[in-house]
Coordinates of C-alpha atoms and ligand atoms in Angstrom, one line a residue:
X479 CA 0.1 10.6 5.9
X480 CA -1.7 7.7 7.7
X481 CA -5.7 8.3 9.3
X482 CA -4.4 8.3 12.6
X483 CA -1.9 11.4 12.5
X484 CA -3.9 13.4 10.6
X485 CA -6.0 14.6 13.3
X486 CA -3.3 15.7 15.4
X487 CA -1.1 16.7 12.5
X488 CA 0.0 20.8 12.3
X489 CA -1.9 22.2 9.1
X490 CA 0.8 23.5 7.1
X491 CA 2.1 20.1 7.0
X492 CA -1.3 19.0 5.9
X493 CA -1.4 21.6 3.4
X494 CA 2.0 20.4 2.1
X495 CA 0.9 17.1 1.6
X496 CA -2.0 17.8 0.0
X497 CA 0.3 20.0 -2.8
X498 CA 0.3 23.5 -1.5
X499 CA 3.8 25.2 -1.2
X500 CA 3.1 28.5 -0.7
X501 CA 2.0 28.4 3.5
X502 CA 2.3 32.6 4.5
X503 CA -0.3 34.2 5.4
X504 CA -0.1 36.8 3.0
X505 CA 1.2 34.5 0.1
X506 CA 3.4 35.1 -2.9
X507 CA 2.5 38.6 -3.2
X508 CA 3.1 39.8 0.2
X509 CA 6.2 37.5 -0.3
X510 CA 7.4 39.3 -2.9
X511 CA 7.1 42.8 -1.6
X512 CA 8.9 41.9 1.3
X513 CA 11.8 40.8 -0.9
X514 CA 11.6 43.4 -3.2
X515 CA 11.8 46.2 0.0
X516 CA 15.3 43.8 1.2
X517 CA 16.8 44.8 -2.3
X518 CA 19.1 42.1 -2.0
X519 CA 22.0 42.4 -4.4
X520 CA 25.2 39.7 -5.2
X521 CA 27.1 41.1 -2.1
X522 CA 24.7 39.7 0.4
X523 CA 24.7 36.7 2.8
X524 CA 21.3 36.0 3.8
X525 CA 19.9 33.7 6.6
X526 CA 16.4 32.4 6.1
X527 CA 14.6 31.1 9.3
X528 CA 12.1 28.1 8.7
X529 CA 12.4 27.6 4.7
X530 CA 9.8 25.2 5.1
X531 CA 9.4 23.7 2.0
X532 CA 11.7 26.0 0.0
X533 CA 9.7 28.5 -1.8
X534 CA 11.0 31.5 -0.7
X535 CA 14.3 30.1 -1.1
X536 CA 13.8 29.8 -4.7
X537 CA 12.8 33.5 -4.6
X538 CA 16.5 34.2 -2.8
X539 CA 18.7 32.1 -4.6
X540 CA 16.9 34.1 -7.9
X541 CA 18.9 37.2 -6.9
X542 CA 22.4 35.5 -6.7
X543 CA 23.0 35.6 -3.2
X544 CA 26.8 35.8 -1.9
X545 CA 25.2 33.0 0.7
X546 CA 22.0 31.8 1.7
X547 CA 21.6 29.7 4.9
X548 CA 18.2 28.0 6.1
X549 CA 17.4 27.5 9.2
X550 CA 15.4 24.9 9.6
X551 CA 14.1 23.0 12.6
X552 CA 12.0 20.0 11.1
X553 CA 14.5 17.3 9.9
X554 CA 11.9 16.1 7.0
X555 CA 11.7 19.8 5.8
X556 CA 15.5 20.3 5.9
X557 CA 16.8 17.0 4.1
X558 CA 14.4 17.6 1.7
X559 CA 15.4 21.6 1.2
X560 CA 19.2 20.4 1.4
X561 CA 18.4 17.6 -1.5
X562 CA 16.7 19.9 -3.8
X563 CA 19.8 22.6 -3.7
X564 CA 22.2 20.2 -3.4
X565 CA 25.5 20.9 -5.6
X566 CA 25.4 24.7 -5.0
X567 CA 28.4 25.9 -3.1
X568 CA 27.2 29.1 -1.8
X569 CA 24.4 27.2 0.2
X570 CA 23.8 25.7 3.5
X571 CA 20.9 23.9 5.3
X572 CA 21.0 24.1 9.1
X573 CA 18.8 21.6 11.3
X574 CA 18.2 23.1 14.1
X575 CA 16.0 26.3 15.9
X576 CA 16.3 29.7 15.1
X577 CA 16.8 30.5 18.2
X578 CA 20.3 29.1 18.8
X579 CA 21.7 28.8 14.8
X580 CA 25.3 28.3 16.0
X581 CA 25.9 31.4 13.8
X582 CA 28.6 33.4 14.2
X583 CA 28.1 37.4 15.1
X584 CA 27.2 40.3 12.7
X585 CA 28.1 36.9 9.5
X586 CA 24.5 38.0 7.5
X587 CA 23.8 41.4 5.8
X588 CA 19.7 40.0 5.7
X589 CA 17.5 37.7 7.8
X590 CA 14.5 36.6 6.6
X591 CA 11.7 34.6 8.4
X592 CA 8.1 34.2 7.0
X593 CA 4.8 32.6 9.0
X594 CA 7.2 31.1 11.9
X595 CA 7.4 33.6 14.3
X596 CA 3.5 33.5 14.9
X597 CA 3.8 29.9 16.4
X598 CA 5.9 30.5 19.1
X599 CA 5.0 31.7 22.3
X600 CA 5.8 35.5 23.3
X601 CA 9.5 34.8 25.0
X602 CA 10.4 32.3 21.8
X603 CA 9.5 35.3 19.6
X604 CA 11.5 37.5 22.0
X605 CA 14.5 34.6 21.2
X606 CA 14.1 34.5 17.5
X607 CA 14.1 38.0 17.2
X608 CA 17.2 38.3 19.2
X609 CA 19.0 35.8 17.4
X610 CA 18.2 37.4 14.0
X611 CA 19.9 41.0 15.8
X612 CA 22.6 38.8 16.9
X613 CA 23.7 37.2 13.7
X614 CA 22.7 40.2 11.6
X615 CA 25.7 43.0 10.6
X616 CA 25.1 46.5 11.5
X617 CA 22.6 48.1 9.4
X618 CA 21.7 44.7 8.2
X619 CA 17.7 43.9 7.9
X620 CA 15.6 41.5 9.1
X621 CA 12.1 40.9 6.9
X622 CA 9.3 38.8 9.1
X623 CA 5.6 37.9 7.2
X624 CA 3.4 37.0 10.2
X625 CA 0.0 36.6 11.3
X626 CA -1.6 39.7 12.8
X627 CA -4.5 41.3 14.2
X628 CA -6.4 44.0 13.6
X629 CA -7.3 46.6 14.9
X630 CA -4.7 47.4 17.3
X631 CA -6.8 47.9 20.1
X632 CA -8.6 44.8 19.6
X633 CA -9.9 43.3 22.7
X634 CA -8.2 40.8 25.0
X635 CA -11.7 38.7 24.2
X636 CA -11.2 38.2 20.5
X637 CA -8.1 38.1 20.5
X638 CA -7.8 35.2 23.2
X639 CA -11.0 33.5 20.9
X640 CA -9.3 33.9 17.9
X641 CA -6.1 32.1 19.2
X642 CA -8.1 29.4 20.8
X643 CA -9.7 28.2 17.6
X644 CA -6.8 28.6 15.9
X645 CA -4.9 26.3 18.2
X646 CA -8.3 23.4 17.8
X647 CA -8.2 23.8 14.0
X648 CA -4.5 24.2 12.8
X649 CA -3.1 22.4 16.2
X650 CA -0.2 25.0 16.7
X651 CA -0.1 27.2 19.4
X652 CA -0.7 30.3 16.9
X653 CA -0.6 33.3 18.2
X654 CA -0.7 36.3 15.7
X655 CA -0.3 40.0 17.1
X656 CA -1.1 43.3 15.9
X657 CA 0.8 45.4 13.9
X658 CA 2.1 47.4 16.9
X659 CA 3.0 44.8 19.0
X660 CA 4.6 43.0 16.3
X661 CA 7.0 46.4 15.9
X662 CA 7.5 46.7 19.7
X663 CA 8.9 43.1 19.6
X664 CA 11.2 43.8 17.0
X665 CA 12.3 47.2 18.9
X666 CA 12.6 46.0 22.2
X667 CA 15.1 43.5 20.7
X668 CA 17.2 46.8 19.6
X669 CA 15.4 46.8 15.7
X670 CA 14.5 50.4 14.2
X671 CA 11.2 49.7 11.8
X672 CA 11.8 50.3 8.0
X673 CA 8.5 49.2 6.0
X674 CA 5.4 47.5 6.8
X675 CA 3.4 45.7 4.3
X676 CA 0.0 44.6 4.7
X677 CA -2.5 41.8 2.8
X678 CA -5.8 40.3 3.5
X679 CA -5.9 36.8 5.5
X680 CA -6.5 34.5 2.4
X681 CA -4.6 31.3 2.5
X682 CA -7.2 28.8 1.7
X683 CA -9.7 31.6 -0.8
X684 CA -9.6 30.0 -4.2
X685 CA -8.7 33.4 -5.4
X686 CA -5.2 33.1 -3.5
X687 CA -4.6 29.3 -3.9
X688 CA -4.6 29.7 -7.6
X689 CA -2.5 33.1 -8.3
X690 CA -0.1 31.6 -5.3
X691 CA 0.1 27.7 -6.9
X692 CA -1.3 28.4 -10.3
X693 CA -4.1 26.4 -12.0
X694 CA -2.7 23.4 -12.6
X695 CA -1.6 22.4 -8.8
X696 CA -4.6 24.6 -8.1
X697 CA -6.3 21.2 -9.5
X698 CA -3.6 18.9 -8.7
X699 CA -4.4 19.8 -4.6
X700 CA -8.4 20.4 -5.1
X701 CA -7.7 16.4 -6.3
X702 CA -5.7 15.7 -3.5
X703 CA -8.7 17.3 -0.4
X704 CA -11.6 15.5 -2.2
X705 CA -9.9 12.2 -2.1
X706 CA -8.2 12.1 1.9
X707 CA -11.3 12.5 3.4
X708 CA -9.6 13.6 6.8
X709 CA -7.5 16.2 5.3
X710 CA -10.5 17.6 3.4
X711 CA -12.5 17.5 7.1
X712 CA -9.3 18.8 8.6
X713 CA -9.0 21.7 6.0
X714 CA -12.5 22.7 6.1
X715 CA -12.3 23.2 9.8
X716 CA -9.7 25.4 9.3
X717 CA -10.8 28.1 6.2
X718 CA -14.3 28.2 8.6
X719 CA -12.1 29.7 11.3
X720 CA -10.2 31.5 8.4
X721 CA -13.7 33.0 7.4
X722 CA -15.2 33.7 10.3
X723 CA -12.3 36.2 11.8
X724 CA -11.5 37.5 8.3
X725 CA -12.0 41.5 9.5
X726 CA -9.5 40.6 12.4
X727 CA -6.8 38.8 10.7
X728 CA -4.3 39.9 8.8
X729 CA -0.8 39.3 7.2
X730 CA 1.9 41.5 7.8
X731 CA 5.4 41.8 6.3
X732 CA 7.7 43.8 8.2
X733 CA 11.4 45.0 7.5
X734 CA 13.5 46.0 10.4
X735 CA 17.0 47.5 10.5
X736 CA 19.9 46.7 12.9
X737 CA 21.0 50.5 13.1
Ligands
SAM1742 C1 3.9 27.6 8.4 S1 5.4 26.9 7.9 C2 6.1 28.2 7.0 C3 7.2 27.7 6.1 C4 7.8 28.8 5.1 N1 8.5 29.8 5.8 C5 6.6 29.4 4.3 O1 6.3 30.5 4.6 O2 6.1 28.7 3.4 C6 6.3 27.0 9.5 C7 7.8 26.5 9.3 O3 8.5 27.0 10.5 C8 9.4 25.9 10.9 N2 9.8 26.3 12.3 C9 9.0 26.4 13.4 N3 9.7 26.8 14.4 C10 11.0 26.9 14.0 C11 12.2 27.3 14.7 N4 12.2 27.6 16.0 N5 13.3 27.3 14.0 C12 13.3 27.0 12.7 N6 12.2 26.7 12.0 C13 11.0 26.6 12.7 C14 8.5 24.7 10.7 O4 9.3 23.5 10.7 C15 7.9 25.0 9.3 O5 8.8 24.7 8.3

């Protein structure tokens, strides 16, 4: 990562580089209860939108997945995911959005999509969501973990505020919604709600970085932000904004059925 990227450069991918793997809002914990409420089982096919750099992957492939697709739209992310599961039959890497897979209909008994949906704007989410309904069987499920709001009547104020300095610090057009407009997203796309899961806002709290990456990359990337001095400048910019809407954001984790 050269000096003169990193300022423009989207935070997750900063994050990566720096060592961190685990980029959801709600981390491995949230992670995990989502996966646990999808009880997926040896008979499934499973499409994952935006593996990123592969850790929830790892968690899928864990249960002996029939299949597991990615569906991934960086190219860097996607060679890289398809190198480090290379040799397994059962497995696919797709480069390309997740709004047009190329997927045929009613192929995937789960979808499962984790801190991508929040970047896109309204009508892309409205796309995603479709295309997961699309490629999903009846009765299949579809687990999101997102960015969200609280409370749901929060104000158009904050909420446009909150979204603003999101977009200066992590340079992504994030827009996170609240619990109930993250359901009637899903519905309106023909989804009936199953679970919802809930976890504070703590990406970058020591607290999380450490039970999500464990103390010794915990080190490894506190190594890594001391010596890029842009990252670290870039990084701190972005737990501020973290910090300072804490009582409004949230992660959510969400399962939805196709009926
Ligand atoms: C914040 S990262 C999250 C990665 C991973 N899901 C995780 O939770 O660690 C966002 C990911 O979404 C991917 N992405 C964004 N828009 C996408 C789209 N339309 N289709 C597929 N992937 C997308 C990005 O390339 C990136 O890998």
């Amino acid at each position: 990562m050269n000096n003169s990227t990193i300022n423009t450069e989207q935070g997750h991918w900063i994050l990566a580089k720096m060592g961190k793997r685990v980029l959801r809002p709600g981390g491995k914990e949230l992670t995990e209860k989502l996966i646990q409420g999808l009880r997926i089982s040896s008979d499934d096919s499973i499409v994952e939108f935006a593996p990123g750099l592969g850790y929830t992957a790892s968690v899928l492939l864990s249960k002996h997945p029939k299949k597991y697709i990615g569906v991934e739209i960086n190219e860097e992310a996607a060679l890289n995911l398809t190198h480090k599961l290379n040799g397994m039959s059962q497995i696919a890497v797709l480069n390309c959005s997740a709004a047009h897979t190329g997927l045929s209909d009613a192929c995937s008994d789960k979808v499962v999509g984790e801190a991508m949906l929040t970047m896109q704007a309204d009508h892309r989410k409205s796309e995603i969501i479709r295309e997961a309904f699309r490629i999903l069987k009846n009765g299949g499920q579809y687990g999101i973990h997102e960015l969200g709001l609280k409370p749901d009547d929060i104000g158009d104020d904050i909420k446009h505020t909150i979204q603003q300095s999101l977009a200066q610090t992590i340079k992504v057009n994030a827009r996170p919604l609240t619990k109930q407009e993250w359901c009637t997203l899903l519905i309106k796309e023909g989804f009936a709600i199953s679970e919802i899961y809930e976890s504070p806002m703590h990406l970058l709290r020591a607290s999380r970085v450490i039970s999500d990456e464990g103390i010794f990359r915990t080190l490894k990337i506190g190594f890594n932000i001391l010596t890029h001095h842009r990252a670290r400048k870039r990084i701190v910019e972005m737990r501020k904004v973290f910090e300072k809407y804490e009582s409004q954001m949230v992660a959510y984790a969400i399962i939805a059925r196709k009926p």
